[in-house]
């Protein structure tokens, strides 16, 4: 399509600010970016959409426009929402570099422009497939009748005889064709295999689609699938790879014409817009999780945390009559070079991992709130109050089950330079228990991190078996660790016969219960408190903290 065609569509909200003589340039694609230097993601002929977040001073405009002009983009469209209007320094820079410049009014989304350009470009390239591309507009509709990836997949099936599915990076099916003759559903095992193949191929840097042949089935020699990434462009691949969707098509794209390949790439862009819209819908849940996490970590009064949970419960479990129980899951994504932040990836991964793999569509993740701090993501998972004691619905998530679902595909995406570790707490029944649950999940994640493998998980039940950690600790580290914690107590016992070591062992064995420990040692509770206080003074530790209790447990086991 030509640039001037954009001005013929009033609903796009575009106003020409400069470059009238260049409006016959051909637009081959569209890219949204706020990077200061997006050159490595440009191939020429794009309409670049920007919200101007890259501009911090007037001189930034000259640098940004020079990069776009050198890359051969067709034009630039700048949104007015960030600064209220397009700055004059950007207008002048575009005039100097003969780059057509448009402004985008505040009430028009970049998604609408992207959808229009993709549809127009694809229709022009696809020739007799133009009708299919035009009907993809229904993907962007909303309301009771919906729209979404299913609409596109139905059209691919009815018009092009292509079976296709949208999959998560763990292989969970986000969308599939709803046509009556769509054929058998994609099995969970096959979907996970396809997700793993896609992640492994993407890590090699090869451009999609990736083709893979799966043995078995009715086809001689196996069935070939073509895997198209549904990707956030403009960022390091590792920042998005483990959270992006993919489009799996049961066909060999190596036999396709360029027109059909262009059409499928256009479809992935439309699905990406839908993905972005659903990500935006998670904002409220993420904010709730962040607020609760901050309250828990800062030691806010339980009443304040409980009030925040009462706000969260109706959002996460609409129609729930009673406050739910809660469970905390902690995940961490780390890359060996340390250059890529793992927190946002861990956040979106948790939002996907905590959904029952047998569920269909994106909606089940609407019941999970995930925050992230640094490289760590923390999920606040509501559990419905059981109808009666022993109801299995209250048992919650289990680390082993999570691991079995994601280990194979995500392990391939992490390749040889990344790790995902996950820790799961027990269910808690009140706001008072959340701080302990958070520490419990974090300690469980540390247990997982001590194990070999790219994807590891551990649950709260494993914290009682600290001996699992010991094989991974070198002898000299064990000796230094136990000496640092226990030698001050042993020296004090030798000098004063205070029995601090036996007191510590009994206190931990009684789970920190003052009355039970005092009864076991035949001591008055005040005497016990004095001894524990002396232990804390000598070691600089706090026996009310789960982390310090765990360290003492380990030291005693290794001594």
XYZ file of C-alpha atoms in Angstrom:
559
model
C 0.000 0.000 0.000
C 1.021 3.648 -0.460
C 1.502 6.067 2.416
C -1.075 8.456 1.006
C -3.719 5.736 1.361
C -3.469 6.171 5.142
C -4.780 9.727 4.839
C -7.810 8.434 2.943
C -9.003 6.590 6.071
C -10.310 9.244 8.525
C -10.897 6.689 11.305
C -7.121 6.195 11.647
C -6.797 9.714 13.073
C -3.640 10.531 11.079
C -2.597 14.099 10.253
C 0.294 14.822 7.878
C 2.966 17.056 9.450
C 5.582 16.860 6.722
C 6.802 14.910 3.702
C 3.927 15.487 1.264
C 6.238 14.831 -1.696
C 7.109 11.358 -0.353
C 3.587 9.961 0.054
C 3.968 7.518 -2.845
C 6.345 5.403 -0.788
C 5.283 1.770 -0.418
C 4.434 0.463 3.037
C 5.513 -3.167 3.478
C 4.781 -3.549 7.188
C 4.266 -1.799 10.492
C 6.299 -1.648 13.710
C 5.549 -0.081 17.088
C 8.604 0.966 19.114
C 9.810 3.318 21.826
C 13.415 2.121 21.663
C 16.039 4.835 21.254
C 17.687 2.681 18.567
C 15.324 0.194 16.845
C 17.568 -0.288 13.801
C 18.222 -4.015 14.292
C 14.490 -4.709 14.091
C 13.937 -2.734 10.873
C 14.244 -4.202 7.387
C 12.937 -1.228 5.361
C 9.515 -0.159 4.146
C 7.866 -0.071 7.604
C 5.447 2.484 8.941
C 6.935 3.116 12.395
C 4.515 3.948 15.224
C 5.946 5.561 18.369
C 4.610 7.001 21.593
C 7.736 9.240 21.911
C 8.851 7.677 25.209
C 12.399 7.608 23.765
C 12.515 11.442 23.593
C 14.126 12.984 26.660
C 15.563 16.116 25.047
C 15.218 17.858 21.644
C 18.489 16.417 20.300
C 17.043 12.902 20.628
C 14.750 13.579 17.655
C 17.621 14.041 15.206
C 19.282 10.793 16.295
C 16.046 8.810 16.167
C 14.999 10.088 12.723
C 18.491 9.548 11.277
C 18.312 5.885 12.364
C 14.898 5.439 10.719
C 15.953 7.153 7.499
C 19.119 5.031 7.269
C 17.031 1.871 7.717
C 14.776 2.928 4.833
C 11.450 3.086 6.665
C 8.466 4.391 4.718
C 7.208 6.869 7.303
C 6.811 7.763 10.973
C 3.575 8.202 12.960
C 3.918 9.800 16.404
C 1.232 9.599 19.091
C 0.039 12.729 20.837
C -0.860 11.015 24.134
C 2.621 11.305 25.732
C 3.429 14.990 25.115
C 0.070 16.410 24.036
C 1.402 17.243 20.567
C 4.262 16.247 18.294
C 7.309 18.404 19.204
C 8.667 20.774 16.593
C 12.188 19.320 16.831
C 10.823 15.993 15.551
C 8.994 17.752 12.710
C 12.178 19.559 11.662
C 14.289 16.396 11.865
C 11.871 14.568 9.575
C 11.935 17.430 7.082
C 15.745 17.338 6.988
C 15.771 13.599 6.322
C 12.773 13.685 3.935
C 10.878 11.253 6.174
C 7.073 11.581 6.022
C 5.673 12.346 9.491
C 2.125 11.826 10.768
C 0.576 12.628 14.123
C -1.879 10.178 15.737
C -4.714 11.641 17.788
C -4.936 10.464 21.388
C -8.178 8.478 21.062
C -6.901 6.239 18.244
C -4.883 3.205 19.347
C -1.759 1.965 17.600
C -3.464 -1.435 17.502
C -6.146 -0.035 15.177
C -3.515 1.369 12.796
C -1.527 -1.881 12.923
C -4.600 -3.935 12.100
C -5.485 -1.663 9.181
C -1.977 -1.672 7.685
C -1.498 -5.437 8.107
C -4.856 -6.092 6.509
C -4.169 -3.794 3.561
C -0.620 -5.002 2.948
C -1.582 -8.663 3.226
C -4.553 -8.252 0.933
C -2.458 -6.578 -1.735
C 0.176 -9.313 -1.569
C -2.146 -12.265 -1.306
C -4.252 -11.545 -4.376
C -7.153 -13.987 -4.336
C -6.711 -14.438 -0.557
C -7.653 -10.801 0.063
C -11.137 -11.748 1.181
C -9.697 -13.861 3.993
C -7.510 -11.041 5.251
C -10.412 -8.620 5.136
C -12.560 -10.943 7.244
C -9.785 -11.105 9.871
C -11.091 -7.793 11.116
C -13.417 -9.811 13.299
C -10.424 -10.681 15.440
C -10.491 -7.150 16.777
C -14.206 -7.113 17.640
C -15.508 -7.187 21.194
C -18.790 -7.797 22.958
C -20.916 -10.857 23.731
C -20.254 -12.519 20.392
C -16.535 -11.984 20.865
C -13.864 -12.408 18.263
C -10.279 -13.387 18.862
C -7.853 -16.011 17.585
C -10.633 -18.559 17.007
C -12.075 -16.355 14.246
C -8.768 -16.355 12.357
C -8.263 -20.086 12.822
C -11.761 -20.806 11.548
C -11.049 -18.722 8.449
C -7.756 -20.516 7.843
C -9.645 -23.795 8.034
C -12.633 -22.845 5.902
C -10.880 -20.762 3.236
C -7.394 -22.279 3.065
C -8.006 -25.790 4.440
C -5.352 -25.251 7.134
C -5.624 -26.704 10.637
C -3.984 -24.343 13.113
C -3.718 -23.695 16.845
C -2.447 -20.892 19.050
C -0.251 -22.351 21.817
C 1.399 -20.951 24.929
C 5.155 -21.478 25.467
C 4.308 -24.411 27.763
C 2.160 -26.007 25.042
C -1.236 -25.161 26.535
C -3.817 -24.552 23.829
C -4.919 -20.913 23.797
C -7.152 -21.234 20.744
C -8.176 -23.723 18.090
C -10.660 -23.877 15.278
C -14.310 -24.133 16.295
C -15.437 -25.558 12.952
C -17.424 -28.794 13.087
C -15.066 -30.486 10.626
C -11.860 -29.186 12.255
C -10.706 -32.722 12.979
C -9.441 -34.260 16.231
C -8.101 -31.900 18.908
C -4.385 -31.424 19.444
C -3.231 -33.681 22.280
C -1.475 -32.152 25.267
C 1.636 -34.238 24.635
C 1.869 -33.125 21.011
C 1.221 -29.478 21.901
C 4.036 -29.544 24.477
C 6.330 -31.158 21.903
C 5.541 -28.446 19.354
C 6.139 -25.702 21.926
C 9.496 -27.226 22.805
C 10.516 -27.520 19.143
C 9.542 -23.889 18.572
C 11.518 -22.622 21.573
C 14.602 -24.642 20.614
C 14.499 -23.391 17.025
C 13.918 -19.790 18.081
C 16.978 -19.873 20.371
C 19.147 -20.625 17.330
C 18.169 -17.234 15.924
C 16.576 -18.672 12.796
C 13.632 -16.720 11.454
C 10.272 -18.487 11.536
C 8.355 -20.363 10.462
C 10.124 -23.363 11.969
C 9.197 -26.693 10.404
C 9.094 -29.929 12.354
C 7.956 -33.421 11.381
C 6.300 -35.517 14.082
C 6.430 -39.269 13.588
C 3.212 -41.278 13.837
C -0.325 -40.518 12.738
C -1.930 -41.366 9.431
C 0.489 -39.519 7.148
C 3.359 -41.565 5.662
C 6.615 -40.444 7.240
C 4.871 -38.390 9.901
C 3.027 -35.067 10.045
C 4.771 -31.770 9.306
C 3.917 -28.656 11.283
C 5.006 -25.074 10.603
C 5.511 -22.971 13.742
C 5.114 -19.193 13.498
C 6.160 -16.980 16.449
C 3.560 -14.556 17.799
C 6.161 -12.191 19.110
C 6.753 -8.837 20.805
C 9.233 -7.171 18.482
C 11.939 -4.737 19.458
C 13.408 -6.483 22.518
C 16.066 -9.078 23.294
C 14.653 -12.472 22.307
C 15.193 -13.833 25.825
C 12.913 -11.147 27.278
C 9.912 -12.487 25.373
C 10.671 -15.995 24.115
C 9.422 -17.839 27.210
C 6.169 -15.895 27.337
C 5.171 -15.431 23.681
C 2.447 -17.437 21.988
C 3.041 -19.387 18.791
C 0.869 -20.311 15.828
C 1.157 -24.006 14.922
C -0.094 -24.904 11.427
C -0.453 -28.496 10.249
C 1.268 -27.978 6.894
C 4.724 -27.679 5.377
C 5.377 -23.972 4.829
C 8.391 -24.893 2.726
C 5.961 -25.631 -0.114
C 4.120 -22.309 0.129
C 4.238 -19.309 -2.146
C 5.583 -16.003 -0.860
C 2.026 -14.635 -0.884
C 0.740 -17.318 1.445
C 3.702 -16.895 3.809
C 3.027 -13.148 3.922
C -0.580 -13.870 4.761
C 0.331 -16.132 7.710
C 2.830 -13.603 9.032
C 0.010 -11.055 8.877
C -2.195 -13.413 10.866
C 0.444 -13.660 13.606
C 0.537 -9.871 13.827
C -3.228 -9.786 14.301
C -3.005 -12.460 17.011
C -0.197 -10.444 18.635
C -2.512 -7.437 18.878
C -5.066 -9.634 20.612
C -2.349 -10.919 22.957
C -1.379 -7.346 23.836
C -4.999 -6.512 24.582
C -5.322 -9.475 26.933
C -2.039 -8.586 28.633
C -3.406 -5.110 29.282
C -6.434 -6.684 30.956
C -4.086 -8.244 33.530
C -3.020 -4.831 34.799
C -5.533 -4.743 37.649
C -4.614 -8.209 38.904
C -0.899 -7.441 38.718
C -1.418 -4.223 40.652
C -3.384 -6.055 43.349
C -0.595 -8.598 43.712
C 2.029 -5.853 43.900
C 0.114 -4.013 46.619
C -0.388 -7.159 48.713
C 3.264 -8.164 48.282
C 4.483 -4.734 49.402
C 2.241 -4.867 52.482
C 3.462 -8.360 53.384
C 7.154 -7.541 52.896
C 6.997 -4.307 54.899
C 5.334 -6.028 57.840
C 1.993 -4.232 57.561
C -0.650 -5.106 60.187
C -2.623 -8.256 59.269
C -5.865 -6.232 59.332
C -4.540 -3.990 56.553
C -3.443 -6.993 54.480
C -6.802 -8.687 55.064
C -8.612 -5.581 53.813
C -6.558 -5.637 50.637
C -7.305 -9.339 50.168
C -11.038 -8.634 50.467
C -10.610 -6.272 47.520
C -8.642 -8.861 45.543
C -10.972 -11.824 46.116
C -13.950 -10.573 44.031
C -11.600 -9.637 41.170
C -9.916 -13.037 41.105
C -12.928 -15.188 41.997
C -16.085 -13.388 40.869
C -19.182 -14.396 42.794
C -17.257 -15.982 45.636
C -19.304 -15.857 48.839
C -16.438 -16.239 51.329
C -12.820 -15.186 51.524
C -10.615 -17.836 49.908
C -7.537 -19.508 51.206
C -4.325 -18.339 49.542
C -1.162 -19.911 48.230
C 2.079 -18.235 47.158
C 4.329 -19.366 44.308
C 7.735 -17.792 43.669
C 9.625 -18.107 40.378
C 12.963 -16.793 39.214
C 14.398 -16.666 35.682
C 18.143 -16.095 35.456
C 20.445 -15.809 32.454
C 24.134 -16.568 32.798
C 25.348 -13.247 31.390
C 23.020 -11.305 33.718
C 22.238 -8.739 31.011
C 18.556 -9.630 30.571
C 16.068 -8.907 33.378
C 14.238 -12.087 34.350
C 11.400 -10.613 36.424
C 8.953 -9.686 33.645
C 9.530 -13.042 31.924
C 9.005 -14.911 35.208
C 5.815 -12.905 35.760
C 4.203 -13.838 32.456
C 5.477 -17.415 32.780
C 3.827 -17.813 36.179
C 0.576 -16.435 34.820
C 0.646 -19.249 32.280
C 2.179 -22.039 34.396
C -0.404 -21.762 37.157
C -3.292 -22.466 34.798
C -4.568 -26.037 34.633
C -2.972 -27.401 31.420
C -6.240 -29.142 30.592
C -8.140 -25.851 30.355
C -8.776 -24.162 27.044
C -8.304 -20.500 26.178
C -6.717 -17.576 28.022
C -9.471 -16.886 30.551
C -8.361 -19.285 33.379
C -5.324 -17.067 33.983
C -7.728 -14.319 35.025
C -7.767 -15.913 38.484
C -4.075 -15.448 39.165
C -2.342 -12.265 40.333
C 1.437 -12.043 39.812
C 3.872 -9.299 40.800
C 7.596 -9.127 40.165
C 10.550 -7.603 41.983
C 13.912 -7.758 40.243
C 14.383 -11.218 38.740
C 11.766 -12.765 41.043
C 8.025 -13.130 40.374
C 5.510 -13.786 43.154
C 2.048 -15.218 42.475
C -0.914 -14.808 44.804
C -3.190 -17.756 44.043
C -6.700 -17.891 45.563
C -8.096 -21.258 46.612
C -11.856 -21.587 47.150
C -12.898 -22.429 50.691
C -13.732 -26.177 50.711
C -17.361 -27.202 51.055
C -16.389 -29.674 53.732
C -13.228 -30.797 55.569
C -10.913 -32.847 53.407
C -12.201 -31.381 50.156
C -9.303 -31.783 47.656
C -10.119 -28.406 46.085
C -8.341 -26.756 49.020
C -5.072 -28.648 48.632
C -3.925 -26.222 45.962
C -0.924 -26.393 43.676
C 1.877 -28.946 43.881
C 5.423 -28.336 42.673
C 5.719 -31.742 41.004
C 2.610 -31.187 38.912
C 3.839 -27.754 37.785
C 7.212 -29.204 36.847
C 5.754 -32.066 34.805
C 3.847 -29.607 32.613
C 6.577 -27.105 31.811
C 9.914 -28.857 32.182
C 10.322 -30.194 28.641
C 9.280 -27.179 26.527
C 10.730 -24.464 28.761
C 13.958 -26.386 29.247
C 14.532 -26.193 25.508
C 13.839 -22.472 25.462
C 16.300 -21.837 28.300
C 18.918 -23.779 26.295
C 22.347 -23.697 27.939
C 22.361 -20.191 29.421
C 19.120 -19.833 31.393
C 17.423 -21.305 34.485
C 13.885 -21.293 35.859
C 13.403 -22.209 39.524
C 10.028 -22.349 41.277
C 8.966 -22.642 44.927
C 5.436 -23.366 46.185
C 4.080 -22.588 49.658
C 1.394 -24.396 51.606
C -2.122 -22.946 51.618
C -2.767 -20.319 54.295
C -6.152 -19.380 55.689
C -5.644 -15.789 56.769
C -3.631 -12.631 56.190
C -1.454 -13.495 59.181
C -0.080 -16.491 57.314
C 0.991 -14.703 54.127
C 4.386 -13.533 55.377
C 5.303 -17.067 56.404
C 3.939 -18.423 53.119
C 6.093 -15.976 51.148
C 9.234 -17.013 53.057
C 8.250 -20.653 52.673
C 7.887 -20.333 48.896
C 11.205 -18.499 48.656
C 12.990 -21.191 50.649
C 11.396 -23.891 48.523
C 12.710 -22.077 45.437
C 16.200 -22.125 46.956
C 15.874 -25.884 47.430
C 14.942 -26.121 43.733
C 17.908 -23.922 42.803
C 20.279 -26.370 44.529
C 19.279 -29.091 42.071
C 20.743 -29.664 38.615
C 18.668 -28.867 35.555
C 17.337 -25.897 33.637
C 13.804 -26.077 35.109
C 13.403 -27.063 38.768
C 10.606 -26.762 41.309
C 10.161 -27.589 44.994
C 7.218 -27.443 47.356
C 6.728 -26.568 50.997
C 6.626 -30.247 51.972
C 10.274 -30.597 50.942
C 11.453 -28.040 53.474
C 11.154 -30.752 56.106
C 13.794 -32.768 54.228
C 16.721 -30.371 54.310
C 19.082 -33.293 53.839
C 18.226 -33.008 50.127
C 20.462 -29.952 50.002
C 23.499 -31.529 51.587
C 24.887 -33.488 48.592
C 25.282 -30.202 46.708
C 27.324 -28.498 49.445
C 31.142 -28.915 49.309
C 32.814 -30.172 52.534
C 34.753 -26.954 53.174
C 31.587 -24.899 52.740
C 29.759 -27.168 55.224
C 32.498 -26.781 57.799
C 32.607 -22.991 57.441
C 28.810 -22.751 57.600
C 28.417 -24.880 60.739
C 31.365 -23.220 62.466
C 29.985 -19.745 61.875
C 26.618 -20.648 63.394
C 27.381 -23.262 66.050
C 30.932 -22.575 67.329
C 29.867 -19.505 69.356
C 27.198 -21.634 71.060
C 29.578 -24.537 71.721
C 32.201 -22.226 73.218
C 29.598 -20.645 75.471
C 28.362 -24.083 76.576
C 31.897 -25.219 77.463
C 32.491 -22.139 79.595
C 29.073 -21.789 81.245
C 27.385 -25.221 80.905
C 24.392 -23.340 79.480
C 23.171 -26.162 77.185
C 22.436 -23.763 74.340
C 22.948 -26.427 71.636
C 20.427 -28.889 73.184
C 18.036 -25.971 73.727
C 18.335 -24.933 70.074
C 17.696 -28.505 68.883
C 14.614 -28.863 71.062
C 13.262 -25.440 70.106
C 13.487 -26.235 66.394
C 12.087 -29.724 66.906
C 9.043 -28.171 68.647
C 8.486 -25.833 65.668
C 9.253 -22.794 67.807
C 6.531 -23.514 70.386
C 7.618 -21.988 73.683
C 5.276 -24.074 75.867
C 6.036 -27.433 74.239
C 9.782 -26.806 74.223
C 9.810 -25.683 77.868
C 7.849 -28.784 78.870
C 10.244 -31.052 76.947
C 13.300 -29.499 78.613
C 11.587 -29.245 82.040
C 12.251 -25.515 82.108
C 10.230 -22.452 82.991
C 9.194 -20.568 79.844
C 11.124 -17.487 81.018
C 14.311 -19.585 81.325
C 13.746 -20.862 77.798
C 13.262 -17.317 76.531
C 16.534 -16.296 78.187
C 18.438 -19.150 76.498
C 16.944 -18.432 73.058
C 17.768 -14.761 73.512
C 21.365 -15.700 74.335
C 21.518 -17.880 71.160
C 20.299 -14.964 69.061
C 22.763 -12.576 70.712
C 25.749 -14.867 70.136
C 24.914 -15.667 66.501
C 23.252 -12.462 65.348
C 20.266 -14.493 64.120
C 16.528 -14.204 64.822
C 14.749 -17.467 65.629
C 11.375 -15.951 64.784
C 12.445 -15.816 61.122
C 11.935 -18.897 58.962
C 15.165 -18.216 57.050
C 17.286 -18.272 60.231
C 15.487 -21.372 61.529
C 16.327 -23.123 58.273
C 19.995 -22.156 58.568
C 20.183 -23.586 62.092
C 18.444 -26.779 60.930
C 21.043 -27.208 58.204
C 23.940 -26.438 60.507
C 22.794 -29.021 63.047
C 22.264 -31.633 60.320
C 25.742 -31.027 58.898
C 27.543 -30.941 62.227
